[in-house]
Each structure stands twice: as C-alpha cells, then as structure tokens.
Amino acid sequence: MKIGGKYNWIGQSERLIFLGRYYSVNRYWNQFAKVESPSEVWCEVLDIDLHMIEETIEPHENAIQNGLDRTTSGAIGQP
C-alpha cells in the first residue's frame, strides 16, 4: 500500500486514503481516512484483514487500463 493512495473495502463505495502503518500491542495496524476528511482516521485495519481492501481505480484509469481512450471511445468507425 502506498501512503496517500486511494483504497476501498471490496464491494463498497466508501473511498479511503491510506495514512500509514504502525505497530501496537504485538500487531501492525493500517490507518485509513475518508477522502472527504483526509486528516481524520476513519478506520484501522489489521494486516491480516488487508485482503478485504482493494486499490480504488478511477473510471478514467480503468479505461486506460483496458486500452480505451475517453476521447475516442464510442466514436464512429472505432471498434
């Protein structure tokens, strides 16, 4: 995970920012804030639960990853 990166719980619309990781009481915790309140910790997740969090892909990033350009997608004569 990248500090400042955008993430979300799998299948959920709540968008989060990764604030960092710290060690406490014999385990590592990962802190996240809501995009709307980037300086407030919204949740803390144990390392073992990170598999339930995925990187948020913005719609334009998804189009680029699929080889589509927003300016040409849907244009006449384009496959």
PDB file of C-alpha atoms in Angstrom:
ATOM      1  CA  MET A   1       0.000   0.000   0.000  1.00  0.00           C
ATOM      2  CA  LYS A   2       1.126   3.489  -0.738  1.00  0.00           C
ATOM      3  CA  ILE A   3       0.700   6.333   1.747  1.00  0.00           C
ATOM      4  CA  GLY A   4      -1.763   8.791   0.225  1.00  0.00           C
ATOM      5  CA  GLY A   5      -3.097   6.109  -2.118  1.00  0.00           C
ATOM      6  CA  LYS A   6      -6.833   5.636  -2.562  1.00  0.00           C
ATOM      7  CA  TYR A   7      -8.459   2.395  -1.470  1.00  0.00           C
ATOM      8  CA  ASN A   8     -11.865   0.948  -0.631  1.00  0.00           C
ATOM      9  CA  TRP A   9     -13.335  -2.096   1.042  1.00  0.00           C
ATOM     10  CA  ILE A  10     -14.090  -4.673  -1.658  1.00  0.00           C
ATOM     11  CA  GLY A  11     -17.618  -4.112  -2.933  1.00  0.00           C
ATOM     12  CA  GLN A  12     -18.111  -0.860  -1.020  1.00  0.00           C
ATOM     13  CA  SER A  13     -18.340   2.667  -2.375  1.00  0.00           C
ATOM     14  CA  GLU A  14     -16.656   4.410   0.600  1.00  0.00           C
ATOM     15  CA  ARG A  15     -13.360   5.847  -0.699  1.00  0.00           C
ATOM     16  CA  LEU A  16     -10.393   5.872   1.651  1.00  0.00           C
ATOM     17  CA  ILE A  17      -6.880   7.290   1.798  1.00  0.00           C
ATOM     18  CA  PHE A  18      -4.103   5.187   3.293  1.00  0.00           C
ATOM     19  CA  LEU A  19      -2.445   7.158   6.110  1.00  0.00           C
ATOM     20  CA  GLY A  20       0.186   4.656   7.164  1.00  0.00           C
ATOM     21  CA  ARG A  21       1.004   1.670   9.313  1.00  0.00           C
ATOM     22  CA  TYR A  22       2.043   1.412  12.939  1.00  0.00           C
ATOM     23  CA  TYR A  23       2.884  -1.276  15.487  1.00  0.00           C
ATOM     24  CA  SER A  24       0.860  -1.576  18.679  1.00  0.00           C
ATOM     25  CA  VAL A  25       0.095  -4.402  21.117  1.00  0.00           C
ATOM     26  CA  ASN A  26       2.059  -7.053  19.194  1.00  0.00           C
ATOM     27  CA  ARG A  27       0.453  -6.363  15.805  1.00  0.00           C
ATOM     28  CA  TYR A  28       0.502  -3.935  12.889  1.00  0.00           C
ATOM     29  CA  TRP A  29      -2.408  -1.599  12.211  1.00  0.00           C
ATOM     30  CA  ASN A  30      -3.110   0.235   8.948  1.00  0.00           C
ATOM     31  CA  GLN A  31      -4.911   3.561   9.207  1.00  0.00           C
ATOM     32  CA  PHE A  32      -7.338   4.940   6.656  1.00  0.00           C
ATOM     33  CA  ALA A  33      -9.211   8.235   6.368  1.00  0.00           C
ATOM     34  CA  LYS A  34     -12.246   9.089   4.262  1.00  0.00           C
ATOM     35  CA  VAL A  35     -11.397  11.025   1.117  1.00  0.00           C
ATOM     36  CA  GLU A  36     -13.687  13.814   2.380  1.00  0.00           C
ATOM     37  CA  SER A  37     -11.780  14.049   5.705  1.00  0.00           C
ATOM     38  CA  PRO A  38      -8.163  13.153   4.868  1.00  0.00           C
ATOM     39  CA  SER A  39      -6.716  14.206   8.228  1.00  0.00           C
ATOM     40  CA  GLU A  40      -9.080  12.142  10.420  1.00  0.00           C
ATOM     41  CA  VAL A  41      -8.517   8.418  10.967  1.00  0.00           C
ATOM     42  CA  TRP A  42     -11.748   6.695   9.948  1.00  0.00           C
ATOM     43  CA  CYS A  43     -10.722   3.075  10.433  1.00  0.00           C
ATOM     44  CA  GLU A  44      -7.804   0.901  11.452  1.00  0.00           C
ATOM     45  CA  VAL A  45      -7.243  -2.469   9.817  1.00  0.00           C
ATOM     46  CA  LEU A  46      -5.026  -5.322  10.931  1.00  0.00           C
ATOM     47  CA  ASP A  47      -2.515  -6.695   8.426  1.00  0.00           C
ATOM     48  CA  ILE A  48      -4.422  -9.980   8.317  1.00  0.00           C
ATOM     49  CA  ASP A  49      -7.566  -8.152   7.108  1.00  0.00           C
ATOM     50  CA  LEU A  50      -5.951  -6.158   4.285  1.00  0.00           C
ATOM     51  CA  HIS A  51      -7.096  -8.756   1.752  1.00  0.00           C
ATOM     52  CA  MET A  52     -10.557  -7.162   2.086  1.00  0.00           C
ATOM     53  CA  ILE A  53      -9.283  -3.795   0.828  1.00  0.00           C
ATOM     54  CA  GLU A  54      -8.551  -3.005  -2.808  1.00  0.00           C
ATOM     55  CA  GLU A  55      -6.978  -0.080  -4.593  1.00  0.00           C
ATOM     56  CA  THR A  56      -9.570   2.347  -5.922  1.00  0.00           C
ATOM     57  CA  ILE A  57      -9.480   2.629  -9.690  1.00  0.00           C
ATOM     58  CA  GLU A  58     -10.916   5.841 -11.042  1.00  0.00           C
ATOM     59  CA  PRO A  59     -13.150   5.485 -14.152  1.00  0.00           C
ATOM     60  CA  HIS A  60     -10.596   7.147 -16.472  1.00  0.00           C
ATOM     61  CA  GLU A  61      -7.813   4.900 -15.101  1.00  0.00           C
ATOM     62  CA  ASN A  62      -9.972   1.864 -15.806  1.00  0.00           C
ATOM     63  CA  ALA A  63     -10.486   2.989 -19.421  1.00  0.00           C
ATOM     64  CA  ILE A  64      -6.744   3.476 -19.884  1.00  0.00           C
ATOM     65  CA  GLN A  65      -6.018   0.046 -18.390  1.00  0.00           C
ATOM     66  CA  ASN A  66      -8.473  -1.518 -20.841  1.00  0.00           C
ATOM     67  CA  GLY A  67      -6.801   0.218 -23.783  1.00  0.00           C
ATOM     68  CA  LEU A  68      -9.584   2.720 -24.312  1.00  0.00           C
ATOM     69  CA  ASP A  69      -9.131   6.423 -24.751  1.00  0.00           C
ATOM     70  CA  ARG A  70     -12.034   8.528 -23.452  1.00  0.00           C
ATOM     71  CA  THR A  71     -11.736  10.894 -26.406  1.00  0.00           C
ATOM     72  CA  THR A  72     -12.180   8.106 -28.975  1.00  0.00           C
ATOM     73  CA  SER A  73     -14.340   5.530 -27.230  1.00  0.00           C
ATOM     74  CA  GLY A  74     -17.711   5.316 -28.922  1.00  0.00           C
ATOM     75  CA  ALA A  75     -16.569   7.335 -31.943  1.00  0.00           C
ATOM     76  CA  ILE A  76     -17.947   6.306 -35.327  1.00  0.00           C
ATOM     77  CA  GLY A  77     -15.660   3.855 -37.087  1.00  0.00           C
ATOM     78  CA  GLN A  78     -13.901   2.822 -33.873  1.00  0.00           C
ATOM     79  CA  PRO A  79     -14.068  -0.845 -32.869  1.00  0.00           C
TER      80      PRO A  79
END
